[in-house]
Coordinates of C-alpha atoms in Angstrom, one line a residue:
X1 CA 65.1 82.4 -138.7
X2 CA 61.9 82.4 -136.1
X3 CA 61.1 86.1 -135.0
X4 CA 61.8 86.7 -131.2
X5 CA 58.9 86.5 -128.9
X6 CA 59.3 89.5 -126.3
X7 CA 59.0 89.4 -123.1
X8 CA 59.3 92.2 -120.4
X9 CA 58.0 92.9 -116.7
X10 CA 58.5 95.8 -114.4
X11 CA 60.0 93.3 -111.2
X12 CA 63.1 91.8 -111.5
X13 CA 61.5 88.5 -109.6
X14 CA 59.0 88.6 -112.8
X15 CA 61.7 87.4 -115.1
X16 CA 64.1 86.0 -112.6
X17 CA 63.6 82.3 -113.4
X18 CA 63.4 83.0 -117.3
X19 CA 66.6 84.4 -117.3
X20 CA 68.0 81.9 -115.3
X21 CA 66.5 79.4 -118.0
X22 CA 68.3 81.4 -120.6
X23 CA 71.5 80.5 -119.0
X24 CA 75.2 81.6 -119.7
X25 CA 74.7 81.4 -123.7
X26 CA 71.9 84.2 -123.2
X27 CA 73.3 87.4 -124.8
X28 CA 73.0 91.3 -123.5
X29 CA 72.2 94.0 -124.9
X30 CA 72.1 97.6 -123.2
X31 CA 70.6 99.7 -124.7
X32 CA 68.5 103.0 -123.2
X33 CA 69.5 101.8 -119.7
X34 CA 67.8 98.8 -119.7
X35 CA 69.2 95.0 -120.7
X36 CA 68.4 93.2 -123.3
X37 CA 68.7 89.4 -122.7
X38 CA 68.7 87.6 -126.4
X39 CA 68.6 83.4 -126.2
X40 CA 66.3 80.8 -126.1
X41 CA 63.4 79.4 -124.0
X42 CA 62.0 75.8 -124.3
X43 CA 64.0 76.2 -127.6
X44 CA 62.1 79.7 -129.0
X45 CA 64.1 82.4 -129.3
X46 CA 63.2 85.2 -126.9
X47 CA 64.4 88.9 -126.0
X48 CA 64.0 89.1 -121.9
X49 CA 63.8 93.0 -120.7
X50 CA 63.0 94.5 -117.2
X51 CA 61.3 97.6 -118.6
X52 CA 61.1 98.9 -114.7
X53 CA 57.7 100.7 -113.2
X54 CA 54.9 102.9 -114.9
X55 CA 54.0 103.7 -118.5
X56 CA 57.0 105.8 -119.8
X57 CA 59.2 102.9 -119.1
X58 CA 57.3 100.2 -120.2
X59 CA 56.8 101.7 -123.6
X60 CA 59.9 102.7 -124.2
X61 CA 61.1 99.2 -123.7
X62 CA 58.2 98.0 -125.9
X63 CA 59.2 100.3 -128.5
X64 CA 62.9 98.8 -128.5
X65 CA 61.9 95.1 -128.3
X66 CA 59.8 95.8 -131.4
X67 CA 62.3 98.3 -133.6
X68 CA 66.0 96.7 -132.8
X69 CA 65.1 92.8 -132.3
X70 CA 62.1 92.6 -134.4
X71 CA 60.1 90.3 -132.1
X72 CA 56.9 88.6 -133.6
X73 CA 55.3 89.4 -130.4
X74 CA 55.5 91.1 -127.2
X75 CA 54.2 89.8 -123.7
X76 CA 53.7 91.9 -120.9
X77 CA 53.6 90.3 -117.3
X78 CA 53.5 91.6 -113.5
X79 CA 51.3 92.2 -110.4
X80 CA 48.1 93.9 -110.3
X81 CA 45.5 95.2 -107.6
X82 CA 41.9 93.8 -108.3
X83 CA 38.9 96.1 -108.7
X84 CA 36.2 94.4 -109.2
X85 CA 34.4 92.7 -106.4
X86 CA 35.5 89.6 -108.0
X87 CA 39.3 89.5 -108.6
X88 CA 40.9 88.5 -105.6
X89 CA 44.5 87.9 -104.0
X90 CA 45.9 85.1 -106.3
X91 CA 44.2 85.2 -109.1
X92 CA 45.4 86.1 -112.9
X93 CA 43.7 88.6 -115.5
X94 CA 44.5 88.4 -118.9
X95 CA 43.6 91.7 -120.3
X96 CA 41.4 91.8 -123.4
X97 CA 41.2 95.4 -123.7
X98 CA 43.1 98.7 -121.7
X99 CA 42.1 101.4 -120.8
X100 CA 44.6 104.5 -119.2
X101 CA 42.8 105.3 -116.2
X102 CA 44.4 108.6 -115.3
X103 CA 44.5 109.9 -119.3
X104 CA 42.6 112.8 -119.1
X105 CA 42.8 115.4 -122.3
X106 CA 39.7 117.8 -121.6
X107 CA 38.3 119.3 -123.4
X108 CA 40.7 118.6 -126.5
X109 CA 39.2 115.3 -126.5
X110 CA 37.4 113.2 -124.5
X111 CA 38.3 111.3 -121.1
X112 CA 40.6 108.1 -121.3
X113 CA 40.8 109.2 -125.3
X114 CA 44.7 109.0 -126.8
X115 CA 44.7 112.0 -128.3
X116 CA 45.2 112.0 -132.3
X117 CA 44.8 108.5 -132.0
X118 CA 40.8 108.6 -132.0
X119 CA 40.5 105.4 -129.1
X120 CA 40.8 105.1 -125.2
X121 CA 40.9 101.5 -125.1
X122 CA 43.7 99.3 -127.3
X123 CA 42.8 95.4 -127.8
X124 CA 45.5 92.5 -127.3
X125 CA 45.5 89.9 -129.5
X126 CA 42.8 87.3 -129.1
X127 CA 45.2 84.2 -130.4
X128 CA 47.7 84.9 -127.6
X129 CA 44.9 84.9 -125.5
X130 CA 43.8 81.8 -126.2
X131 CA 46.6 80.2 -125.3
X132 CA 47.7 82.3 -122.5
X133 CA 44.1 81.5 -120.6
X134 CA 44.8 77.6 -121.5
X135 CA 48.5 78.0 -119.7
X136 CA 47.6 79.8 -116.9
X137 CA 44.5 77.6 -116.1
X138 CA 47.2 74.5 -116.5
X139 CA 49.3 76.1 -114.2
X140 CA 46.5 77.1 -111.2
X141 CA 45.3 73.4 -111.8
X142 CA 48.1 71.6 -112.0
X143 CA 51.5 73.4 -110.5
X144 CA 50.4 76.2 -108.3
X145 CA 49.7 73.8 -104.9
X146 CA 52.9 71.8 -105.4
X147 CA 54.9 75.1 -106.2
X148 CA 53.8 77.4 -103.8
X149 CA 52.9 75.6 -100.5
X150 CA 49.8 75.7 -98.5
X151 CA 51.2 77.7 -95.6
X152 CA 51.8 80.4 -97.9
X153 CA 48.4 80.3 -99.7
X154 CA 46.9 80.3 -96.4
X155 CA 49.1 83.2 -95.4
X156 CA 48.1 85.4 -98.5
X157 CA 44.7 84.3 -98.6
X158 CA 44.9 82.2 -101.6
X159 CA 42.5 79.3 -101.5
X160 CA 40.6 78.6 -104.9
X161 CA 42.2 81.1 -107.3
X162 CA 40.2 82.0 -110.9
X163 CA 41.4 83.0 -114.0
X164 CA 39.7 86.5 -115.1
X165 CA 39.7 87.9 -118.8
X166 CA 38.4 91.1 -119.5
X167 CA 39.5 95.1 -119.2
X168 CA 42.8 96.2 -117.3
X169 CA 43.4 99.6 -116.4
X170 CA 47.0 101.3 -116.2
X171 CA 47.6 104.3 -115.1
X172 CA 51.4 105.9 -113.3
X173 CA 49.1 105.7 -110.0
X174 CA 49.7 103.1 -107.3
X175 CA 45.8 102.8 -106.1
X176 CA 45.4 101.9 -102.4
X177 CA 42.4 103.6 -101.5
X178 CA 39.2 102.6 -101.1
X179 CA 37.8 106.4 -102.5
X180 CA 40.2 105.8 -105.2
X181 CA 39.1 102.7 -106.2
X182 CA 35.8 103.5 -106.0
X183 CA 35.8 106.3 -108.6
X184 CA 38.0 104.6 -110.8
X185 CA 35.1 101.6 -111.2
X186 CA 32.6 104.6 -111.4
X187 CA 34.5 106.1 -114.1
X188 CA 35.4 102.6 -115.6
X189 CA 33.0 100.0 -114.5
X190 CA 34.1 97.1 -116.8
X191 CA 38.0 97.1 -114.8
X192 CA 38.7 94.2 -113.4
X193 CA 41.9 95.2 -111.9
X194 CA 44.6 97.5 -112.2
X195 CA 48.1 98.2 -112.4
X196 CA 51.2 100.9 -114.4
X197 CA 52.1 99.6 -117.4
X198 CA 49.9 97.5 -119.6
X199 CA 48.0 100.4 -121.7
X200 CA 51.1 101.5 -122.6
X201 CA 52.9 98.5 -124.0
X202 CA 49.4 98.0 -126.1
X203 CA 49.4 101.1 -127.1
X204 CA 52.7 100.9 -128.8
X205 CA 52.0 97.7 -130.3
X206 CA 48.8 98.7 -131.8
X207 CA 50.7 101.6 -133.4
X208 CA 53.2 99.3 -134.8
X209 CA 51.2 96.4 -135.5
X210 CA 53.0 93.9 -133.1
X211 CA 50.4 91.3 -131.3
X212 CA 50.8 91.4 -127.5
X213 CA 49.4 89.8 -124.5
X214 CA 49.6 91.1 -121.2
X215 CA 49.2 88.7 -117.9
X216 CA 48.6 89.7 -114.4
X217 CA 48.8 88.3 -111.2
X218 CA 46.7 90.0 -108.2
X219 CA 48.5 90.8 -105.2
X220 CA 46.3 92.6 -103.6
X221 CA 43.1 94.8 -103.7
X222 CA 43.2 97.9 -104.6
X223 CA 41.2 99.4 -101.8
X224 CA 43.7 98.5 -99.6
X225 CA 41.5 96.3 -97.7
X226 CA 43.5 93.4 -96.8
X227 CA 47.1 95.3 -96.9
X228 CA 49.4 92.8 -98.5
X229 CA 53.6 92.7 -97.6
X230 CA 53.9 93.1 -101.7
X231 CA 57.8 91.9 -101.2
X232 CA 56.8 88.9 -99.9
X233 CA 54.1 88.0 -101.8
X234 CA 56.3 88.9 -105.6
X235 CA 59.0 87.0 -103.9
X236 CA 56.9 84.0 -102.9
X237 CA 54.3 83.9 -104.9
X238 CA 54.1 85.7 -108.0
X239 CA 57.7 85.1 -109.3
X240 CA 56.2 81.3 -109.6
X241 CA 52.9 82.2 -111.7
X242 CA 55.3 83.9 -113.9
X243 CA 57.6 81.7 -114.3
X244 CA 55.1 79.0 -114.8
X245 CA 52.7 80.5 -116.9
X246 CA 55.4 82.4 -119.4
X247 CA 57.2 78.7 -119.2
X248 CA 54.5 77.0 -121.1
X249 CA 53.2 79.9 -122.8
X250 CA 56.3 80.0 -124.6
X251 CA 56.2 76.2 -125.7
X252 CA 52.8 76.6 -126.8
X253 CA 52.6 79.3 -128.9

């Protein structure tokens, strides 16, 4: 029998329409407070999981998905704020590497450093990637303007949006200010955006050998330039690039 491929977000709207894919066969699991939804998707089999917010959660959910349903791989997706001067409201970062921002174990060991692990910065795994970049650019070419209508681009700001790959940075922060954000790309220049959870979940998976990817949708800017209603915009917006992006992500891979 196929491996699982594992699939958890910290928003219920994030897995919303993948559960309701699943259907009434989908089975559930509860285990460590959190539910476990074991069925199939475009005819993989798949473990769905709201981990909830911040690092903790998400890699004790990660842990689980790997040790009691033995997934082949685990995919982390959810919102983001960008940071650098090129991520913008709309677009989608697929993380290569991540970095904790606020991991700081001086002078045991060295800024961002896991401690007794020897590394600060965890890689996903370049094959998921692949195909990861190839849906999500499908989906921005092809679905986003018939899914998600032009009054609501307009509204949010969303005009041409790009597909970014590069560093994510996680930390249990929410980062709305513009001194904030400004230290964290001094300290961390290569971020291109940031967010709670995704250092975590790569972080287990390196220690257990599990590929993952992790997929992020900007919602806003982490300086807190442009205020975004974040309700409205995961409601509205994102719960459609996840749906869309997962939804062939899972077929191809």
């Amino acid at each position: 029998m196929t491996a699982p491929i594992g699939i958890l977000a910290a928003l219920h709207d994030e897995i919303a329409d993948l559960l309701a894919r699943m259907g009434p066969g989908a089975q559930r699991r509860t285990l460590g407070m959190r539910d476990y939804y074991v069925g199939a998707l475009s005819g993989r089999p798949c473990v769905v999981v709201l981990a909830r917010v911040g690092k903790v959660a998400a890699a004790a959910t990660a842990v689980t998905l790997i040790r009691e349903f033995d997934v082949s791989c685990v995919l982390f997706a959810g919102l983001a704020g960008g940071i650098a001067n090129e991520v913008r409201v709309g677009d989608v970062v697929i993380a290569e590497t991540l970095v904790q921002h606020d991991l700081d174990a001086r002078p045991l060991f060295p800024r961002h450093e896991v401690p007794l692990l020897g590394r600060s910065r965890f890689a996903t795994d370049a094959g998921l990637n692949e195909v990861l970049a190839r849906c999500a650019t499908d989906f921005l070419d092809k679905d986003l303007a018939r899914q998600v209508s032009t009054v609501t681009r307009e509204r949010f700001g969303i005009m041409r949006p790009t597909l970014h790959r590069g560093e994510i940075a996680s930390g249990d922060q929410f980062i709305g200010s513009a001194e904030v954000a400004r230290r964290l790309t001094e300290d961390l220049p290569a971020t291109l955006c940031v967010e709670m959870e995704g250092a975590a979940v790569a972080q287990i998976c390196h220690e257990y050998g599990v590929p993952c990817a992790v997929l992020r949708t900007v919602s806003d800017r982490a300086d807190g330039a442009a205020p975004v209603d974040f309700k409205a915009f995961l409601h509205e917006v994102a719960s459609f690039y996840s749906a869309g992006i997962i939804g062939r992500f899972i077929s191809a891979v």
